[in-house]
PDB file of N, CA, C and O in Angstrom:
ATOM      1  N   MET A   1      -9.967   4.161  17.397  1.00  0.00           N
ATOM      2  CA  MET A   1     -10.627   3.682  16.193  1.00  0.00           C
ATOM      3  C   MET A   1     -11.497   4.809  15.640  1.00  0.00           C
ATOM      4  O   MET A   1     -12.296   5.394  16.331  1.00  0.00           O
ATOM      5  N   ASP A   2     -11.309   5.106  14.356  1.00  0.00           N
ATOM      6  CA  ASP A   2     -12.075   6.161  13.708  1.00  0.00           C
ATOM      7  C   ASP A   2     -13.341   5.589  13.103  1.00  0.00           C
ATOM      8  O   ASP A   2     -13.407   4.435  12.723  1.00  0.00           O
ATOM      9  N   ASN A   3     -14.346   6.447  12.998  1.00  0.00           N
ATOM     10  CA  ASN A   3     -15.591   6.045  12.370  1.00  0.00           C
ATOM     11  C   ASN A   3     -15.647   6.695  10.996  1.00  0.00           C
ATOM     12  O   ASN A   3     -16.071   7.823  10.849  1.00  0.00           O
ATOM     13  N   ASP A   4     -15.195   5.980   9.979  1.00  0.00           N
ATOM     14  CA  ASP A   4     -15.143   6.506   8.621  1.00  0.00           C
ATOM     15  C   ASP A   4     -16.445   6.292   7.865  1.00  0.00           C
ATOM     16  O   ASP A   4     -16.617   6.828   6.781  1.00  0.00           O
ATOM     17  N   GLY A   5     -17.362   5.535   8.410  1.00  0.00           N
ATOM     18  CA  GLY A   5     -18.586   5.196   7.698  1.00  0.00           C
ATOM     19  C   GLY A   5     -19.411   6.404   7.311  1.00  0.00           C
ATOM     20  O   GLY A   5     -19.891   6.497   6.176  1.00  0.00           O
ATOM     21  N   ALA A   6     -19.595   7.352   8.214  1.00  0.00           N
ATOM     22  CA  ALA A   6     -20.404   8.538   7.921  1.00  0.00           C
ATOM     23  C   ALA A   6     -19.757   9.396   6.842  1.00  0.00           C
ATOM     24  O   ALA A   6     -20.432   9.925   5.963  1.00  0.00           O
ATOM     25  N   VAL A   7     -18.455   9.525   6.891  1.00  0.00           N
ATOM     26  CA  VAL A   7     -17.745  10.320   5.888  1.00  0.00           C
ATOM     27  C   VAL A   7     -17.812   9.639   4.524  1.00  0.00           C
ATOM     28  O   VAL A   7     -18.043  10.296   3.507  1.00  0.00           O
ATOM     29  N   LEU A   8     -17.618   8.335   4.478  1.00  0.00           N
ATOM     30  CA  LEU A   8     -17.685   7.615   3.209  1.00  0.00           C
ATOM     31  C   LEU A   8     -19.093   7.656   2.620  1.00  0.00           C
ATOM     32  O   LEU A   8     -19.264   7.729   1.413  1.00  0.00           O
ATOM     33  N   ALA A   9     -20.111   7.613   3.471  1.00  0.00           N
ATOM     34  CA  ALA A   9     -21.487   7.661   2.980  1.00  0.00           C
ATOM     35  C   ALA A   9     -21.814   9.038   2.405  1.00  0.00           C
ATOM     36  O   ALA A   9     -22.589   9.148   1.450  1.00  0.00           O
ATOM     37  N   ALA A  10     -21.234  10.086   2.943  1.00  0.00           N
ATOM     38  CA  ALA A  10     -21.502  11.439   2.472  1.00  0.00           C
ATOM     39  C   ALA A  10     -20.661  11.820   1.261  1.00  0.00           C
ATOM     40  O   ALA A  10     -20.991  12.762   0.551  1.00  0.00           O
ATOM     41  N   ALA A  11     -19.598  11.096   1.001  1.00  0.00           N
ATOM     42  CA  ALA A  11     -18.693  11.431  -0.098  1.00  0.00           C
ATOM     43  C   ALA A  11     -19.320  11.091  -1.445  1.00  0.00           C
ATOM     44  O   ALA A  11     -20.201  10.242  -1.547  1.00  0.00           O
ATOM     45  N   ASP A  12     -18.854  11.768  -2.492  1.00  0.00           N
ATOM     46  CA  ASP A  12     -19.309  11.452  -3.846  1.00  0.00           C
ATOM     47  C   ASP A  12     -18.865  10.045  -4.237  1.00  0.00           C
ATOM     48  O   ASP A  12     -19.645   9.268  -4.766  1.00  0.00           O
ATOM     49  N   VAL A  13     -17.613   9.732  -3.978  1.00  0.00           N
ATOM     50  CA  VAL A  13     -17.076   8.400  -4.231  1.00  0.00           C
ATOM     51  C   VAL A  13     -16.254   8.010  -3.016  1.00  0.00           C
ATOM     52  O   VAL A  13     -15.269   8.658  -2.697  1.00  0.00           O
ATOM     53  N   GLY A  14     -16.670   6.961  -2.335  1.00  0.00           N
ATOM     54  CA  GLY A  14     -15.930   6.490  -1.174  1.00  0.00           C
ATOM     55  C   GLY A  14     -15.105   5.271  -1.536  1.00  0.00           C
ATOM     56  O   GLY A  14     -15.595   4.336  -2.159  1.00  0.00           O
ATOM     57  N   ILE A  15     -13.831   5.304  -1.164  1.00  0.00           N
ATOM     58  CA  ILE A  15     -12.931   4.189  -1.456  1.00  0.00           C
ATOM     59  C   ILE A  15     -12.351   3.700  -0.143  1.00  0.00           C
ATOM     60  O   ILE A  15     -11.790   4.474   0.617  1.00  0.00           O
ATOM     61  N   ALA A  16     -12.520   2.422   0.126  1.00  0.00           N
ATOM     62  CA  ALA A  16     -11.979   1.813   1.336  1.00  0.00           C
ATOM     63  C   ALA A  16     -10.988   0.722   0.937  1.00  0.00           C
ATOM     64  O   ALA A  16     -11.093   0.128  -0.132  1.00  0.00           O
ATOM     65  N   VAL A  17     -10.035   0.482   1.800  1.00  0.00           N
ATOM     66  CA  VAL A  17      -9.066  -0.589   1.598  1.00  0.00           C
ATOM     67  C   VAL A  17      -9.560  -1.794   2.388  1.00  0.00           C
ATOM     68  O   VAL A  17     -10.202  -1.651   3.425  1.00  0.00           O
ATOM     69  N   GLY A  18      -9.283  -2.985   1.910  1.00  0.00           N
ATOM     70  CA  GLY A  18      -9.796  -4.212   2.499  1.00  0.00           C
ATOM     71  C   GLY A  18      -9.539  -4.369   3.973  1.00  0.00           C
ATOM     72  O   GLY A  18     -10.269  -5.062   4.669  1.00  0.00           O
ATOM     73  N   SER A  19      -8.514  -3.714   4.501  1.00  0.00           N
ATOM     74  CA  SER A  19      -8.224  -3.833   5.925  1.00  0.00           C
ATOM     75  C   SER A  19      -8.996  -2.809   6.756  1.00  0.00           C
ATOM     76  O   SER A  19      -8.755  -2.686   7.952  1.00  0.00           O
ATOM     77  N   ALA A  20      -9.934  -2.080   6.147  1.00  0.00           N
ATOM     78  CA  ALA A  20     -10.728  -1.085   6.870  1.00  0.00           C
ATOM     79  C   ALA A  20     -11.776  -1.778   7.737  1.00  0.00           C
ATOM     80  O   ALA A  20     -11.973  -2.995   7.674  1.00  0.00           O
ATOM     81  N   THR A  21     -12.467  -0.992   8.544  1.00  0.00           N
ATOM     82  CA  THR A  21     -13.512  -1.545   9.401  1.00  0.00           C
ATOM     83  C   THR A  21     -14.682  -2.041   8.555  1.00  0.00           C
ATOM     84  O   THR A  21     -14.830  -1.659   7.387  1.00  0.00           O
ATOM     85  N   ASP A  22     -15.531  -2.859   9.139  1.00  0.00           N
ATOM     86  CA  ASP A  22     -16.692  -3.390   8.418  1.00  0.00           C
ATOM     87  C   ASP A  22     -17.610  -2.272   7.959  1.00  0.00           C
ATOM     88  O   ASP A  22     -18.140  -2.311   6.846  1.00  0.00           O
ATOM     89  N   LEU A  23     -17.824  -1.265   8.811  1.00  0.00           N
ATOM     90  CA  LEU A  23     -18.708  -0.156   8.458  1.00  0.00           C
ATOM     91  C   LEU A  23     -18.144   0.624   7.272  1.00  0.00           C
ATOM     92  O   LEU A  23     -18.886   0.992   6.359  1.00  0.00           O
ATOM     93  N   ALA A  24     -16.849   0.854   7.264  1.00  0.00           N
ATOM     94  CA  ALA A  24     -16.234   1.570   6.144  1.00  0.00           C
ATOM     95  C   ALA A  24     -16.354   0.768   4.861  1.00  0.00           C
ATOM     96  O   ALA A  24     -16.635   1.330   3.799  1.00  0.00           O
ATOM     97  N   ARG A  25     -16.176  -0.536   4.931  1.00  0.00           N
ATOM     98  CA  ARG A  25     -16.305  -1.359   3.726  1.00  0.00           C
ATOM     99  C   ARG A  25     -17.740  -1.401   3.234  1.00  0.00           C
ATOM    100  O   ARG A  25     -17.992  -1.482   2.037  1.00  0.00           O
ATOM    101  N   GLU A  26     -18.718  -1.360   4.131  1.00  0.00           N
ATOM    102  CA  GLU A  26     -20.124  -1.394   3.722  1.00  0.00           C
ATOM    103  C   GLU A  26     -20.552  -0.099   3.055  1.00  0.00           C
ATOM    104  O   GLU A  26     -21.366  -0.114   2.138  1.00  0.00           O
ATOM    105  N   THR A  27     -20.058   1.037   3.524  1.00  0.00           N
ATOM    106  CA  THR A  27     -20.528   2.319   3.004  1.00  0.00           C
ATOM    107  C   THR A  27     -19.706   2.831   1.834  1.00  0.00           C
ATOM    108  O   THR A  27     -20.133   3.751   1.160  1.00  0.00           O
ATOM    109  N   ALA A  28     -18.561   2.251   1.572  1.00  0.00           N
ATOM    110  CA  ALA A  28     -17.725   2.710   0.465  1.00  0.00           C
ATOM    111  C   ALA A  28     -18.312   2.259  -0.867  1.00  0.00           C
ATOM    112  O   ALA A  28     -18.917   1.193  -0.968  1.00  0.00           O
ATOM    113  N   ALA A  29     -18.131   3.081  -1.877  1.00  0.00           N
ATOM    114  CA  ALA A  29     -18.584   2.720  -3.216  1.00  0.00           C
ATOM    115  C   ALA A  29     -17.631   1.729  -3.866  1.00  0.00           C
ATOM    116  O   ALA A  29     -18.027   0.955  -4.729  1.00  0.00           O
ATOM    117  N   LEU A  30     -16.382   1.738  -3.426  1.00  0.00           N
ATOM    118  CA  LEU A  30     -15.361   0.876  -3.994  1.00  0.00           C
ATOM    119  C   LEU A  30     -14.486   0.361  -2.861  1.00  0.00           C
ATOM    120  O   LEU A  30     -14.016   1.135  -2.034  1.00  0.00           O
ATOM    121  N   VAL A  31     -14.291  -0.944  -2.817  1.00  0.00           N
ATOM    122  CA  VAL A  31     -13.433  -1.551  -1.797  1.00  0.00           C
ATOM    123  C   VAL A  31     -12.279  -2.247  -2.499  1.00  0.00           C
ATOM    124  O   VAL A  31     -12.479  -3.146  -3.303  1.00  0.00           O
ATOM    125  N   LEU A  32     -11.075  -1.785  -2.192  1.00  0.00           N
ATOM    126  CA  LEU A  32      -9.874  -2.377  -2.767  1.00  0.00           C
ATOM    127  C   LEU A  32      -9.360  -3.478  -1.860  1.00  0.00           C
ATOM    128  O   LEU A  32      -9.600  -3.449  -0.656  1.00  0.00           O
ATOM    129  N   PRO A  33      -8.633  -4.441  -2.403  1.00  0.00           N
ATOM    130  CA  PRO A  33      -8.011  -5.452  -1.544  1.00  0.00           C
ATOM    131  C   PRO A  33      -7.001  -4.796  -0.608  1.00  0.00           C
ATOM    132  O   PRO A  33      -6.597  -3.651  -0.814  1.00  0.00           O
ATOM    133  N   ALA A  34      -6.567  -5.539   0.389  1.00  0.00           N
ATOM    134  CA  ALA A  34      -5.674  -4.983   1.407  1.00  0.00           C
ATOM    135  C   ALA A  34      -4.396  -4.408   0.802  1.00  0.00           C
ATOM    136  O   ALA A  34      -3.904  -3.384   1.246  1.00  0.00           O
ATOM    137  N   ASP A  35      -3.859  -5.027  -0.221  1.00  0.00           N
ATOM    138  CA  ASP A  35      -2.639  -4.514  -0.841  1.00  0.00           C
ATOM    139  C   ASP A  35      -2.919  -3.965  -2.239  1.00  0.00           C
ATOM    140  O   ASP A  35      -2.021  -3.907  -3.071  1.00  0.00           O
ATOM    141  N   GLY A  36      -4.123  -3.521  -2.496  1.00  0.00           N
ATOM    142  CA  GLY A  36      -4.529  -3.124  -3.834  1.00  0.00           C
ATOM    143  C   GLY A  36      -4.565  -1.637  -4.102  1.00  0.00           C
ATOM    144  O   GLY A  36      -5.197  -1.204  -5.051  1.00  0.00           O
ATOM    145  N   LEU A  37      -3.883  -0.833  -3.299  1.00  0.00           N
ATOM    146  CA  LEU A  37      -3.897   0.605  -3.524  1.00  0.00           C
ATOM    147  C   LEU A  37      -3.251   0.975  -4.856  1.00  0.00           C
ATOM    148  O   LEU A  37      -3.591   1.985  -5.457  1.00  0.00           O
ATOM    149  N   TRP A  38      -2.363   0.141  -5.342  1.00  0.00           N
ATOM    150  CA  TRP A  38      -1.720   0.382  -6.633  1.00  0.00           C
ATOM    151  C   TRP A  38      -2.717   0.329  -7.780  1.00  0.00           C
ATOM    152  O   TRP A  38      -2.463   0.844  -8.867  1.00  0.00           O
ATOM    153  N   MET A  39      -3.887  -0.269  -7.575  1.00  0.00           N
ATOM    154  CA  MET A  39      -4.904  -0.403  -8.612  1.00  0.00           C
ATOM    155  C   MET A  39      -5.704   0.879  -8.826  1.00  0.00           C
ATOM    156  O   MET A  39      -6.420   1.006  -9.817  1.00  0.00           O
ATOM    157  N   LEU A  40      -5.597   1.832  -7.913  1.00  0.00           N
ATOM    158  CA  LEU A  40      -6.427   3.033  -7.962  1.00  0.00           C
ATOM    159  C   LEU A  40      -6.265   3.838  -9.252  1.00  0.00           C
ATOM    160  O   LEU A  40      -7.281   4.225  -9.845  1.00  0.00           O
ATOM    161  N   PRO A  41      -5.067   4.116  -9.753  1.00  0.00           N
ATOM    162  CA  PRO A  41      -4.973   4.850 -11.029  1.00  0.00           C
ATOM    163  C   PRO A  41      -5.628   4.107 -12.192  1.00  0.00           C
ATOM    164  O   PRO A  41      -6.272   4.724 -13.048  1.00  0.00           O
ATOM    165  N   TRP A  42      -5.504   2.787 -12.221  1.00  0.00           N
ATOM    166  CA  TRP A  42      -6.138   1.998 -13.274  1.00  0.00           C
ATOM    167  C   TRP A  42      -7.657   2.095 -13.173  1.00  0.00           C
ATOM    168  O   TRP A  42      -8.351   2.234 -14.188  1.00  0.00           O
ATOM    169  N   ILE A  43      -8.188   2.050 -11.963  1.00  0.00           N
ATOM    170  CA  ILE A  43      -9.637   2.133 -11.758  1.00  0.00           C
ATOM    171  C   ILE A  43     -10.162   3.484 -12.214  1.00  0.00           C
ATOM    172  O   ILE A  43     -11.220   3.576 -12.838  1.00  0.00           O
ATOM    173  N   VAL A  44      -9.433   4.547 -11.930  1.00  0.00           N
ATOM    174  CA  VAL A  44      -9.841   5.885 -12.364  1.00  0.00           C
ATOM    175  C   VAL A  44      -9.841   5.958 -13.893  1.00  0.00           C
ATOM    176  O   VAL A  44     -10.769   6.519 -14.491  1.00  0.00           O
ATOM    177  N   ASP A  45      -8.835   5.398 -14.543  1.00  0.00           N
ATOM    178  CA  ASP A  45      -8.784   5.387 -16.005  1.00  0.00           C
ATOM    179  C   ASP A  45      -9.962   4.617 -16.603  1.00  0.00           C
ATOM    180  O   ASP A  45     -10.576   5.063 -17.576  1.00  0.00           O
ATOM    181  N   VAL A  46     -10.284   3.482 -16.026  1.00  0.00           N
ATOM    182  CA  VAL A  46     -11.417   2.693 -16.514  1.00  0.00           C
ATOM    183  C   VAL A  46     -12.722   3.461 -16.321  1.00  0.00           C
ATOM    184  O   VAL A  46     -13.583   3.494 -17.214  1.00  0.00           O
ATOM    185  N   ALA A  47     -12.888   4.100 -15.185  1.00  0.00           N
ATOM    186  CA  ALA A  47     -14.107   4.867 -14.923  1.00  0.00           C
ATOM    187  C   ALA A  47     -14.250   6.018 -15.918  1.00  0.00           C
ATOM    188  O   ALA A  47     -15.351   6.297 -16.409  1.00  0.00           O
ATOM    189  N   ARG A  48     -13.153   6.688 -16.235  1.00  0.00           N
ATOM    190  CA  ARG A  48     -13.202   7.775 -17.218  1.00  0.00           C
ATOM    191  C   ARG A  48     -13.556   7.252 -18.597  1.00  0.00           C
ATOM    192  O   ARG A  48     -14.323   7.882 -19.339  1.00  0.00           O
ATOM    193  N   ALA A  49     -13.017   6.101 -18.977  1.00  0.00           N
ATOM    194  CA  ALA A  49     -13.329   5.514 -20.281  1.00  0.00           C
ATOM    195  C   ALA A  49     -14.798   5.118 -20.363  1.00  0.00           C
ATOM    196  O   ALA A  49     -15.449   5.334 -21.397  1.00  0.00           O
ATOM    197  N   VAL A  50     -15.334   4.568 -19.290  1.00  0.00           N
ATOM    198  CA  VAL A  50     -16.751   4.183 -19.270  1.00  0.00           C
ATOM    199  C   VAL A  50     -17.631   5.423 -19.376  1.00  0.00           C
ATOM    200  O   VAL A  50     -18.610   5.449 -20.138  1.00  0.00           O
ATOM    201  N   ARG A  51     -17.279   6.475 -18.654  1.00  0.00           N
ATOM    202  CA  ARG A  51     -18.058   7.711 -18.708  1.00  0.00           C
ATOM    203  C   ARG A  51     -18.024   8.303 -20.118  1.00  0.00           C
ATOM    204  O   ARG A  51     -19.040   8.759 -20.641  1.00  0.00           O
ATOM    205  N   ARG A  52     -16.857   8.294 -20.750  1.00  0.00           N
ATOM    206  CA  ARG A  52     -16.717   8.818 -22.108  1.00  0.00           C
ATOM    207  C   ARG A  52     -17.587   8.012 -23.080  1.00  0.00           C
ATOM    208  O   ARG A  52     -18.252   8.579 -23.949  1.00  0.00           O
ATOM    209  N   THR A  53     -17.609   6.699 -22.920  1.00  0.00           N
ATOM    210  CA  THR A  53     -18.432   5.848 -23.791  1.00  0.00           C
ATOM    211  C   THR A  53     -19.914   6.141 -23.591  1.00  0.00           C
ATOM    212  O   THR A  53     -20.680   6.233 -24.558  1.00  0.00           O
ATOM    213  N   ILE A  54     -20.325   6.304 -22.345  1.00  0.00           N
ATOM    214  CA  ILE A  54     -21.734   6.606 -22.057  1.00  0.00           C
ATOM    215  C   ILE A  54     -22.131   7.939 -22.678  1.00  0.00           C
ATOM    216  O   ILE A  54     -23.187   8.061 -23.307  1.00  0.00           O
ATOM    217  N   LEU A  55     -21.299   8.959 -22.499  1.00  0.00           N
ATOM    218  CA  LEU A  55     -21.617  10.271 -23.065  1.00  0.00           C
ATOM    219  C   LEU A  55     -21.648  10.232 -24.594  1.00  0.00           C
ATOM    220  O   LEU A  55     -22.504  10.870 -25.213  1.00  0.00           O
ATOM    221  N   THR A  56     -20.751   9.480 -25.200  1.00  0.00           N
ATOM    222  CA  THR A  56     -20.749   9.339 -26.653  1.00  0.00           C
ATOM    223  C   THR A  56     -22.027   8.655 -27.127  1.00  0.00           C
ATOM    224  O   THR A  56     -22.653   9.080 -28.107  1.00  0.00           O
ATOM    225  N   ASN A  57     -22.431   7.612 -26.439  1.00  0.00           N
ATOM    226  CA  ASN A  57     -23.663   6.907 -26.811  1.00  0.00           C
ATOM    227  C   ASN A  57     -24.879   7.797 -26.648  1.00  0.00           C
ATOM    228  O   ASN A  57     -25.803   7.753 -27.468  1.00  0.00           O
ATOM    229  N   LEU A  58     -24.908   8.601 -25.593  1.00  0.00           N
ATOM    230  CA  LEU A  58     -26.026   9.527 -25.407  1.00  0.00           C
ATOM    231  C   LEU A  58     -26.050  10.587 -26.498  1.00  0.00           C
ATOM    232  O   LEU A  58     -27.119  10.985 -26.972  1.00  0.00           O
ATOM    233  N   MET A  59     -24.868  11.048 -26.895  1.00  0.00           N
ATOM    234  CA  MET A  59     -24.808  12.028 -27.981  1.00  0.00           C
ATOM    235  C   MET A  59     -25.377  11.438 -29.271  1.00  0.00           C
ATOM    236  O   MET A  59     -26.153  12.089 -29.963  1.00  0.00           O
ATOM    237  N   TRP A  60     -25.013  10.196 -29.581  1.00  0.00           N
ATOM    238  CA  TRP A  60     -25.540   9.556 -30.781  1.00  0.00           C
ATOM    239  C   TRP A  60     -27.034   9.283 -30.656  1.00  0.00           C
ATOM    240  O   TRP A  60     -27.761   9.328 -31.644  1.00  0.00           O
ATOM    241  N   ALA A  61     -27.509   8.974 -29.474  1.00  0.00           N
ATOM    242  CA  ALA A  61     -28.923   8.653 -29.299  1.00  0.00           C
ATOM    243  C   ALA A  61     -29.807   9.887 -29.416  1.00  0.00           C
ATOM    244  O   ALA A  61     -30.905   9.834 -29.972  1.00  0.00           O
ATOM    245  N   PHE A  62     -29.345  11.022 -28.898  1.00  0.00           N
ATOM    246  CA  PHE A  62     -30.182  12.219 -28.893  1.00  0.00           C
ATOM    247  C   PHE A  62     -29.751  13.251 -29.926  1.00  0.00           C
ATOM    248  O   PHE A  62     -30.426  14.255 -30.094  1.00  0.00           O
ATOM    249  N   GLY A  63     -28.634  13.017 -30.612  1.00  0.00           N
ATOM    250  CA  GLY A  63     -28.099  14.019 -31.535  1.00  0.00           C
ATOM    251  C   GLY A  63     -28.547  13.903 -32.913  1.00  0.00           C
ATOM    252  O   GLY A  63     -29.280  13.498 -33.615  1.00  0.00           O
TER     253      GLY A  63
END
């Protein structure tokens, strides 16, 4: 059994799958369902869109 908790806590973005250990699920920033690995590209796209919206709003607020 591997101890992924320390690595996930140190990572910029930790992603665990639902079948991971309890410690890995607690320390991960994102926990996918057991069969939800297919969702990862969609999640990355959504995160990029949110970041783009935030940066655009900041540009309008301070520009």
